[in-house]
Coordinates of N, CA and C in Angstrom, one line a residue:
M1 N 12.7 -9.7 0.2 CA 11.5 -10.4 -0.5 C 10.2 -9.7 -0.1
L2 N 9.2 -9.9 -0.9 CA 7.9 -9.4 -0.6 C 7.1 -10.5 0.1
R3 N 6.3 -10.0 1.1 CA 5.3 -10.8 1.8 C 4.0 -10.1 1.7
Y4 N 2.9 -11.0 1.6 CA 1.5 -10.5 1.5 C 0.9 -11.1 2.7
I5 N 0.4 -10.2 3.7 CA -0.1 -10.7 5.0 C -1.4 -10.0 5.3
Y6 N -2.4 -10.7 5.6 CA -3.6 -10.1 6.1 C -3.5 -9.8 7.6
G7 N -4.3 -8.8 8.0 CA -4.2 -8.3 9.3 C -4.3 -9.4 10.4
H8 N -5.2 -10.4 10.1 CA -5.4 -11.4 11.1 C -4.2 -12.4 11.3
D9 N -3.3 -12.3 10.3 CA -2.1 -13.1 10.4 C -0.8 -12.4 10.8
L10 N -0.9 -11.1 11.1 CA 0.3 -10.4 11.5 C 0.9 -11.0 12.8
H11 N 0.1 -11.6 13.7 CA 0.7 -12.2 14.9 C 1.7 -13.3 14.6
N12 N 1.6 -13.9 13.4 CA 2.5 -14.9 13.0 C 3.9 -14.3 12.5
H13 N 3.9 -13.0 12.4 CA 5.1 -12.3 11.9 C 5.3 -11.1 12.9
A14 N 5.4 -11.4 14.2 CA 5.4 -10.3 15.2 C 6.5 -9.3 15.0
C15 N 7.7 -9.8 14.8 CA 8.8 -8.8 14.7 C 8.7 -8.0 13.5
L16 N 8.3 -8.6 12.4 CA 8.1 -7.8 11.1 C 7.0 -6.8 11.3
A17 N 5.9 -7.2 11.9 CA 4.8 -6.3 12.1 C 5.1 -5.1 13.0
H18 N 5.8 -5.4 14.1 CA 6.2 -4.4 15.0 C 7.1 -3.3 14.3
S19 N 8.1 -3.8 13.5 CA 9.0 -2.9 12.8 C 8.2 -2.1 11.8
M20 N 7.2 -2.7 11.1 CA 6.4 -1.9 10.2 C 5.6 -0.8 10.9
F21 N 4.9 -1.1 11.9 CA 4.1 0.0 12.6 C 5.0 1.0 13.2
R22 N 6.2 0.6 13.7 CA 7.2 1.5 14.3 C 7.7 2.5 13.2
D23 N 8.0 1.9 12.0 CA 8.5 2.7 10.9 C 7.4 3.7 10.4
R24 N 6.1 3.2 10.4 CA 5.1 4.1 10.1 C 5.0 5.3 11.0
A25 N 5.2 5.1 12.3 CA 5.2 6.2 13.2 C 6.4 7.2 12.9
D26 N 7.5 6.6 12.6 CA 8.7 7.4 12.3 C 8.5 8.2 11.0
Q27 N 7.9 7.6 10.0 CA 7.7 8.4 8.7 C 6.6 9.4 8.8
F28 N 5.4 9.0 9.3 CA 4.2 9.8 9.2 C 4.2 10.9 10.4
R29 N 4.6 10.5 11.6 CA 4.6 11.6 12.6 C 5.9 12.3 12.7
T30 N 7.1 11.6 12.8 CA 8.3 12.3 13.0 C 8.8 13.0 11.8
R31 N 8.8 12.4 10.6 CA 9.4 13.0 9.4 C 8.4 13.9 8.7
L32 N 7.1 13.5 8.6 CA 6.1 14.3 7.9 C 5.3 15.2 8.7
G33 N 5.3 14.9 10.0 CA 4.5 15.8 10.9 C 3.0 15.6 10.9
W34 N 2.5 14.4 10.4 CA 1.1 14.2 10.4 C 0.6 14.0 11.8
E35 N -0.7 14.3 12.0 CA -1.3 14.0 13.3 C -1.9 12.6 13.4
V36 N -1.0 11.7 13.7 CA -1.4 10.2 13.7 C -1.2 9.8 15.2
Q37 N -1.9 8.6 15.5 CA -1.9 8.1 16.8 C -0.7 7.1 16.9
V38 N 0.1 7.3 17.9 CA 1.2 6.4 18.2 C 1.1 5.8 19.6
D39 N 1.1 4.5 19.7 CA 0.9 3.9 21.0 C 2.2 3.8 21.9
R40 N 2.1 3.2 23.0 CA 3.2 3.1 24.0 C 4.4 2.3 23.4
K41 N 4.1 1.4 22.5 CA 5.1 0.6 21.8 C 5.8 1.4 20.7
G42 N 5.4 2.6 20.4 CA 5.9 3.4 19.3 C 5.4 3.0 18.0
E43 N 4.2 2.3 18.0 CA 3.6 1.9 16.7 C 2.5 2.8 16.3
E44 N 2.4 3.1 15.0 CA 1.3 3.9 14.4 C 0.3 3.0 13.8
R45 N -0.9 3.1 14.3 CA -2.1 2.4 13.8 C -3.3 3.3 13.7
D46 N -4.2 3.0 12.9 CA -5.5 3.7 12.9 C -6.6 2.7 12.7
Q47 N -7.9 3.2 12.6 CA -9.0 2.3 12.6 C -9.1 1.4 11.4
Y48 N -8.4 1.7 10.3 CA -8.4 0.9 9.1 C -7.5 -0.4 9.3
D49 N -6.6 -0.3 10.3 CA -5.8 -1.5 10.6 C -6.6 -2.5 11.3
Q50 N -7.8 -2.1 11.8 CA -8.7 -3.1 12.5 C -9.6 -3.8 11.6
L51 N -9.5 -3.5 10.3 CA -10.5 -4.1 9.3 C -9.9 -5.2 8.5
D52 N -8.9 -5.8 9.0 CA -8.2 -7.0 8.4 C -7.8 -6.7 6.9
P53 N -7.0 -5.6 6.8 CA -6.5 -5.2 5.5 C -5.4 -6.2 5.0
L54 N -5.1 -6.1 3.7 CA -4.0 -6.9 3.2 C -2.8 -6.0 3.1
Y55 N -1.7 -6.4 3.8 CA -0.4 -5.6 3.8 C 0.5 -6.3 2.8
V56 N 1.2 -5.4 2.0 CA 2.4 -5.9 1.2 C 3.6 -5.3 1.9
I57 N 4.5 -6.2 2.3 CA 5.7 -5.8 3.1 C 7.0 -6.2 2.4
W58 N 7.9 -5.3 2.2 CA 9.2 -5.6 1.8 C 10.1 -6.0 3.0
E59 N 10.4 -7.3 3.1 CA 11.2 -7.8 4.2 C 12.7 -7.7 3.9
M60 N 13.4 -7.1 4.8 CA 14.9 -7.0 4.7 C 15.5 -8.3 5.0
P61 N 16.8 -8.5 4.6 CA 17.5 -9.8 4.8 C 17.5 -10.2 6.3
D62 N 17.5 -9.2 7.2 CA 17.5 -9.5 8.7 C 16.1 -9.7 9.2
G63 N 15.1 -9.8 8.4 CA 13.8 -10.0 8.8 C 13.0 -8.8 9.2
S64 N 13.6 -7.6 9.1 CA 12.9 -6.4 9.5 C 12.1 -5.8 8.3
H65 N 11.3 -4.8 8.7 CA 10.5 -4.1 7.7 C 11.3 -3.1 6.9
G66 N 11.3 -3.2 5.5 CA 11.9 -2.2 4.7 C 10.9 -1.3 4.1
G67 N 9.7 -1.7 3.9 CA 8.7 -0.8 3.3 C 7.4 -1.6 3.3
S68 N 6.3 -0.9 3.1 CA 5.0 -1.5 3.1 C 3.9 -0.6 2.6
M69 N 2.7 -1.3 2.2 CA 1.5 -0.6 1.8 C 0.4 -1.4 2.4
R70 N -0.8 -0.7 2.4 CA -2.0 -1.4 3.0 C -3.2 -1.3 2.0
F71 N -3.9 -2.4 1.9 CA -5.0 -2.4 0.8 C -6.3 -2.9 1.5
L72 N -7.4 -2.2 1.1 CA -8.7 -2.5 1.5 C -9.7 -2.3 0.3
P73 N -10.7 -3.2 0.1 CA -11.6 -3.0 -1.0 C -12.5 -1.8 -0.7
T74 N -13.0 -1.1 -1.7 CA -13.8 0.1 -1.5 C -15.2 -0.2 -1.2
T75 N -15.6 -1.5 -1.1 CA -16.9 -1.9 -0.8 C -17.2 -1.8 0.7
G76 N -16.1 -1.5 1.5 CA -16.2 -1.3 2.9 C -15.6 0.0 3.3
P77 N -15.5 0.3 4.6 CA -14.9 1.6 5.0 C -13.5 1.8 4.4
V78 N -13.3 3.0 3.8 CA -12.0 3.4 3.3 C -11.8 4.9 3.5
M79 N -10.5 5.3 3.5 CA -10.2 6.7 3.7 C -10.7 7.6 2.6
V80 N -10.7 7.1 1.4 CA -11.1 8.0 0.2 C -12.6 8.4 0.4
N81 N -13.4 7.6 1.0 CA -14.8 7.9 1.2 C -15.1 8.5 2.6
D82 N -14.4 8.1 3.6 CA -14.6 8.6 4.9 C -14.0 9.9 5.2
V83 N -12.8 10.2 4.6 CA -12.1 11.4 5.0 C -11.9 12.3 3.8
F84 N -11.8 11.8 2.6 CA -11.5 12.6 1.4 C -12.6 12.6 0.4
L85 N -13.8 12.5 0.8 CA -14.9 12.4 -0.2 C -15.0 13.6 -1.1
D86 N -14.6 14.8 -0.6 CA -14.6 16.0 -1.4 C -13.7 15.9 -2.6
L87 N -12.7 15.1 -2.5 CA -11.7 15.0 -3.7 C -12.4 14.2 -4.8
A88 N -13.4 13.4 -4.5 CA -14.1 12.7 -5.5 C -15.4 13.4 -5.9
G89 N -15.5 14.6 -5.6 CA -16.7 15.4 -5.9 C -18.0 15.0 -5.1
G90 N -17.7 14.4 -4.0 CA -18.8 14.0 -3.1 C -19.5 12.7 -3.5
V91 N -18.9 12.0 -4.5 CA -19.4 10.7 -4.9 C -18.5 9.6 -4.4
P92 N -19.0 8.7 -3.5 CA -18.2 7.6 -3.0 C -17.7 6.7 -4.1
I93 N -16.5 6.2 -3.9 CA -15.9 5.2 -4.7 C -16.2 3.8 -4.1
C94 N -17.0 3.0 -4.8 CA -17.5 1.8 -4.2 C -17.6 0.7 -5.3
S95 N -16.7 -0.2 -5.4 CA -16.7 -1.3 -6.4 C -15.8 -2.4 -5.9
P96 N -16.2 -3.7 -6.1 CA -15.3 -4.8 -5.8 C -14.1 -4.8 -6.7
L97 N -14.1 -4.0 -7.8 CA -12.9 -4.0 -8.7 C -12.0 -2.8 -8.4
I98 N -12.3 -2.0 -7.4 CA -11.4 -0.9 -7.0 C -11.0 -1.1 -5.5
W99 N -9.8 -1.2 -5.2 CA -9.3 -1.3 -3.9 C -8.5 0.0 -3.5
E100 N -8.5 0.4 -2.2 CA -7.8 1.5 -1.8 C -6.4 1.1 -1.3
C101 N -5.4 1.9 -1.7 CA -4.0 1.7 -1.2 C -3.7 2.9 -0.3
T102 N -3.2 2.6 0.9 CA -2.8 3.6 1.8 C -1.5 3.2 2.5
R103 N -1.0 4.2 3.3 CA 0.2 4.0 4.2 C 1.4 3.4 3.5
F104 N 1.7 4.1 2.3 CA 3.0 3.7 1.6 C 4.1 4.2 2.5
C105 N 4.9 3.3 3.0 CA 5.9 3.6 4.0 C 7.2 3.0 3.7
L106 N 8.3 3.7 3.8 CA 9.7 3.2 3.6 C 10.5 3.4 4.9
S107 N 11.1 2.4 5.3 CA 12.0 2.5 6.5 C 13.2 3.4 6.2
R108 N 13.8 4.0 7.2 CA 15.0 4.7 7.0 C 16.1 3.8 6.5
N109 N 16.0 2.5 6.9 CA 17.1 1.6 6.5 C 16.7 0.8 5.2
A110 N 15.7 1.2 4.5 CA 15.3 0.5 3.3 C 16.4 0.4 2.3
D111 N 16.5 -0.7 1.6 CA 17.5 -0.8 0.5 C 16.9 -0.2 -0.8
G112 N 17.7 -0.1 -1.8 CA 17.2 0.6 -3.0 C 16.1 -0.1 -3.8
N113 N 15.8 -1.4 -3.4 CA 14.7 -2.1 -4.1 C 13.4 -1.9 -3.5
A114 N 13.3 -1.3 -2.3 CA 12.0 -1.4 -1.6 C 10.9 -0.7 -2.3
A115 N 11.0 0.5 -2.8 CA 9.9 1.3 -3.4 C 9.4 0.5 -4.6
G116 N 10.4 0.1 -5.5 CA 10.0 -0.6 -6.7 C 9.3 -1.9 -6.4
A117 N 9.9 -2.6 -5.5 CA 9.3 -3.9 -5.1 C 7.9 -3.8 -4.6
L118 N 7.7 -2.8 -3.7 CA 6.3 -2.6 -3.2 C 5.3 -2.2 -4.3
T119 N 5.8 -1.4 -5.2 CA 4.9 -1.0 -6.4 C 4.6 -2.3 -7.2
L120 N 5.6 -3.1 -7.4 CA 5.3 -4.3 -8.2 C 4.4 -5.3 -7.4
G121 N 4.5 -5.3 -6.1 CA 3.6 -6.1 -5.2 C 2.2 -5.6 -5.4
G122 N 2.0 -4.3 -5.4 CA 0.6 -3.8 -5.6 C 0.0 -4.3 -7.0
V123 N 0.9 -4.2 -8.0 CA 0.4 -4.6 -9.3 C 0.2 -6.1 -9.4
E124 N 1.0 -6.8 -8.6 CA 0.8 -8.3 -8.5 C -0.6 -8.6 -8.0
I125 N -1.0 -7.9 -7.0 CA -2.4 -8.0 -6.4 C -3.4 -7.8 -7.5
M126 N -3.3 -6.7 -8.2 CA -4.2 -6.4 -9.3 C -4.3 -7.5 -10.3
R127 N -3.1 -8.0 -10.7 CA -3.1 -9.1 -11.7 C -3.7 -10.4 -11.3
N128 N -3.4 -10.8 -10.0 CA -3.9 -12.1 -9.6 C -5.3 -12.1 -9.0
F129 N -5.7 -10.9 -8.5 CA -7.1 -10.8 -7.9 C -8.1 -10.1 -8.9
S130 N -7.6 -9.8 -10.1 CA -8.5 -9.2 -11.1 C -9.1 -7.9 -10.6
I131 N -8.2 -7.1 -10.0 CA -8.5 -5.7 -9.5 C -8.2 -4.7 -10.7
A132 N -9.2 -4.0 -11.1 CA -9.0 -3.1 -12.2 C -8.3 -1.8 -11.9
H133 N -8.6 -1.3 -10.6 CA -8.0 0.0 -10.2 C -7.6 0.0 -8.8
F134 N -6.7 0.8 -8.4 CA -6.4 1.2 -7.1 C -6.8 2.7 -6.9
A135 N -7.3 3.1 -5.8 CA -7.6 4.5 -5.5 C -6.7 4.9 -4.3
G136 N -6.3 6.1 -4.3 CA -5.5 6.5 -3.1 C -5.3 8.0 -3.1
V137 N -5.0 8.6 -1.9 CA -4.8 10.0 -1.8 C -3.3 10.1 -1.5
F138 N -2.6 11.1 -2.1 CA -1.2 11.3 -2.0 C -0.9 12.8 -2.0
D139 N 0.3 13.1 -1.5 CA 0.7 14.5 -1.5 C 1.6 14.8 -2.7
R140 N 2.0 16.0 -3.0 CA 2.7 16.4 -4.2 C 4.0 15.7 -4.4
R141 N 4.7 15.4 -3.3 CA 6.0 14.8 -3.5 C 6.0 13.5 -4.1
M142 N 4.8 12.8 -4.0 CA 4.7 11.4 -4.6 C 4.6 11.4 -6.1
V143 N 4.2 12.5 -6.7 CA 4.0 12.5 -8.2 C 5.3 12.0 -8.9
R144 N 6.4 12.6 -8.5 CA 7.7 12.3 -9.1 C 8.0 10.8 -8.8
I145 N 7.8 10.4 -7.6 CA 8.1 9.0 -7.2 C 7.3 8.0 -8.0
Y146 N 6.0 8.2 -8.2 CA 5.2 7.3 -8.9 C 5.7 7.2 -10.4
R147 N 6.0 8.4 -10.9 CA 6.5 8.4 -12.3 C 7.8 7.6 -12.5
S148 N 8.7 7.7 -11.5 CA 9.9 7.0 -11.6 C 9.7 5.5 -11.5
L149 N 8.6 5.1 -10.8 CA 8.4 3.7 -10.6 C 7.6 3.1 -11.8
G150 N 7.2 3.9 -12.7 CA 6.5 3.4 -13.9 C 5.0 3.1 -13.6
F151 N 4.4 3.8 -12.6 CA 3.0 3.5 -12.3 C 2.3 4.8 -11.8
S152 N 2.2 5.8 -12.8 CA 1.5 7.1 -12.5 C 0.0 6.9 -12.5
P153 N -0.6 7.6 -11.5 CA -2.1 7.5 -11.5 C -2.8 8.6 -12.4
E154 N -4.0 8.4 -12.7 CA -4.9 9.5 -13.2 C -5.4 10.3 -12.0
I155 N -5.1 11.6 -12.0 CA -5.5 12.4 -10.9 C -7.0 12.8 -11.2
I156 N -7.9 12.5 -10.2 CA -9.3 12.8 -10.4 C -9.8 13.9 -9.5
G157 N -8.9 14.4 -8.6 CA -9.3 15.5 -7.7 C -8.1 16.0 -6.9
T158 N -8.1 17.3 -6.6 CA -7.0 17.9 -5.8 C -7.6 18.9 -4.8
Q159 N -6.8 19.1 -3.8 CA -7.2 20.0 -2.7 C -6.0 20.7 -2.1
G160 N -6.1 22.0 -1.8 CA -5.0 22.7 -1.2 C -4.0 23.2 -2.2
E161 N -3.0 24.0 -1.7 CA -2.0 24.6 -2.5 C -0.6 24.4 -2.0
G162 N 0.4 24.4 -2.9 CA 1.8 24.3 -2.6 C 2.1 23.0 -1.9
R163 N 2.8 23.1 -0.8 CA 3.2 21.9 -0.1 C 2.0 21.2 0.6
E164 N 0.9 21.9 0.8 CA -0.3 21.3 1.4 C -1.2 20.6 0.4
R165 N -0.9 20.6 -0.9 CA -1.7 20.0 -1.9 C -1.8 18.5 -1.8
V166 N -3.0 18.0 -1.9 CA -3.2 16.5 -1.9 C -4.0 16.2 -3.1
C167 N -3.8 15.0 -3.6 CA -4.5 14.5 -4.8 C -5.1 13.2 -4.6
L168 N -6.3 12.9 -5.3 CA -6.9 11.6 -5.3 C -6.6 11.0 -6.7
G169 N -6.0 9.9 -6.7 CA -5.6 9.2 -8.0 C -6.2 7.9 -8.1
L170 N -6.3 7.5 -9.4 CA -6.7 6.1 -9.8 C -5.6 5.5 -10.6
W171 N -5.2 4.3 -10.2 CA -4.1 3.6 -10.9 C -4.8 2.4 -11.6
E172 N -4.6 2.3 -12.9 CA -5.2 1.2 -13.7 C -4.3 0.1 -14.0
Y173 N -4.8 -1.1 -13.9 CA -4.0 -2.3 -14.3 C -4.1 -2.6 -15.8
T174 N -2.9 -2.8 -16.4 CA -2.8 -3.4 -17.7 C -1.6 -4.3 -17.7
P175 N -1.5 -5.3 -18.6 CA -0.4 -6.2 -18.7 C 0.9 -5.4 -19.0
E176 N 0.7 -4.3 -19.7 CA 1.9 -3.5 -20.1 C 2.4 -2.7 -18.8
V177 N 1.5 -2.3 -18.0 CA 2.0 -1.7 -16.7 C 2.7 -2.7 -15.9
Y178 N 2.3 -3.9 -15.8 CA 2.9 -4.9 -15.0 C 4.4 -5.1 -15.5
Q179 N 4.6 -5.3 -16.8 CA 5.9 -5.5 -17.3 C 6.8 -4.2 -17.1
A180 N 6.2 -3.0 -17.2 CA 7.0 -1.8 -17.0 C 7.4 -1.7 -15.6
V181 N 6.5 -2.0 -14.6 CA 6.9 -1.8 -13.2 C 7.9 -2.9 -12.8
A182 N 7.8 -4.1 -13.3 CA 8.8 -5.1 -13.0 C 10.1 -4.7 -13.6
S183 N 10.2 -4.2 -14.8 CA 11.4 -3.7 -15.3 C 12.0 -2.6 -14.5
K184 N 11.2 -1.6 -14.1 CA 11.7 -0.5 -13.3 C 12.3 -1.0 -11.9
A185 N 11.6 -2.0 -11.4 CA 12.0 -2.6 -10.1 C 13.2 -3.5 -10.2
G186 N 13.5 -3.9 -11.4 CA 14.6 -4.9 -11.6 C 14.3 -6.2 -11.0
I187 N 13.0 -6.6 -11.0 CA 12.6 -7.9 -10.4 C 11.9 -8.7 -11.5
A188 N 12.4 -9.9 -11.8 CA 11.8 -10.7 -12.8 C 10.3 -11.0 -12.5
P189 N 9.4 -11.0 -13.4 CA 8.0 -11.3 -13.1 C 7.8 -12.7 -12.5
E190 N 8.7 -13.6 -12.9 CA 8.6 -15.0 -12.4 C 8.9 -15.0 -10.9
L191 N 9.9 -14.2 -10.4 CA 10.2 -14.1 -9.0 C 9.1 -13.4 -8.3
S192 N 8.5 -12.4 -8.8 CA 7.4 -11.7 -8.2 C 6.2 -12.6 -8.0
Q193 N 5.9 -13.4 -9.0 CA 4.8 -14.4 -8.9 C 5.1 -15.4 -7.8
L194 N 6.4 -15.8 -7.7 CA 6.8 -16.8 -6.7 C 6.5 -16.3 -5.3
W195 N 6.9 -15.0 -5.1 CA 6.7 -14.4 -3.8 C 5.2 -14.4 -3.5
F196 N 4.4 -14.1 -4.4 CA 2.9 -14.0 -4.3 C 2.4 -15.4 -3.9
D197 N 2.8 -16.4 -4.7 CA 2.4 -17.8 -4.5 C 2.8 -18.3 -3.1
R198 N 3.9 -17.9 -2.6 CA 4.4 -18.4 -1.3 C 3.5 -17.9 -0.2
S199 N 2.9 -16.7 -0.4 CA 2.0 -16.1 0.6 C 0.6 -16.7 0.5
F200 N 0.1 -17.0 -0.7 CA -1.3 -17.4 -0.9 C -1.5 -18.8 -1.3
G201 N -0.5 -19.4 -1.9 CA -0.6 -20.8 -2.4 C -1.8 -21.0 -3.3
A202 N -2.3 -22.2 -3.4 CA -3.4 -22.5 -4.3 C -4.7 -21.8 -3.9
A203 N -4.8 -21.3 -2.7 CA -6.1 -20.7 -2.3 C -6.1 -19.2 -2.6
G204 N -5.0 -18.7 -3.2 CA -4.8 -17.3 -3.4 C -6.0 -16.6 -4.1
A205 N -6.5 -17.3 -5.2 CA -7.5 -16.7 -6.0 C -8.8 -16.4 -5.2
A206 N -9.0 -17.2 -4.1 CA -10.3 -17.0 -3.4 C -10.1 -16.0 -2.2
A207 N -8.9 -15.5 -2.0 CA -8.6 -14.7 -0.8 C -9.4 -13.4 -0.7
P208 N -9.6 -12.7 -1.8 CA -10.3 -11.4 -1.7 C -11.8 -11.6 -1.2
M209 N -12.4 -12.8 -1.4 CA -13.7 -12.9 -1.0 C -14.0 -12.6 0.5
A210 N -12.9 -12.9 1.3 CA -13.1 -12.6 2.8 C -13.1 -11.1 3.0
L211 N -12.5 -10.3 2.1 CA -12.6 -8.9 2.3 C -13.8 -8.2 1.7
T212 N -14.3 -8.7 0.6 CA -15.4 -8.1 -0.1 C -16.7 -8.6 0.2
G213 N -16.8 -9.7 1.0 CA -18.1 -10.3 1.3 C -18.8 -9.6 2.3

């Protein structure tokens, strides 16, 4: 199932959070060779994890992390402006209607639904919080994956060549995209909305104000 958890609530899901940060270390440092910081507990975290982001987490039947993404509004510090500004032509992306998506991570033990479910979770955020676009930086290998999930971005900037090439993309929300991603994921929209409501309840519509205020 999908869980939507703000950073300040991760302590209420300690085992799930630990396995998420541990799997991030495994994916980004061990498998991809990125220069990321891993602490004594084997967890990968950066400064953006300290900004109370919203995490979308695919929880496995045993309660462990199957996959996750991290979201922050571009009205505050985000990687696309702090690290990859050149990809946007030197013009910062800053709008309450644009959130940044980072740290797309899949566990080695993830089931076949994880990637599709996470993508649907991101679109569910857009639909319920009236977010028009996501912004994110990704490497070449992700282009095919996004296409297979029914949610390809508009590429607005690139840097590097070959395997080192990275892209800045914008993903746009439309009702048609939502239906297409749900179909690709094999998850009924009603079930996706139920998972969202279980995380946010009646107060869900007001939740982004804490991030964008």
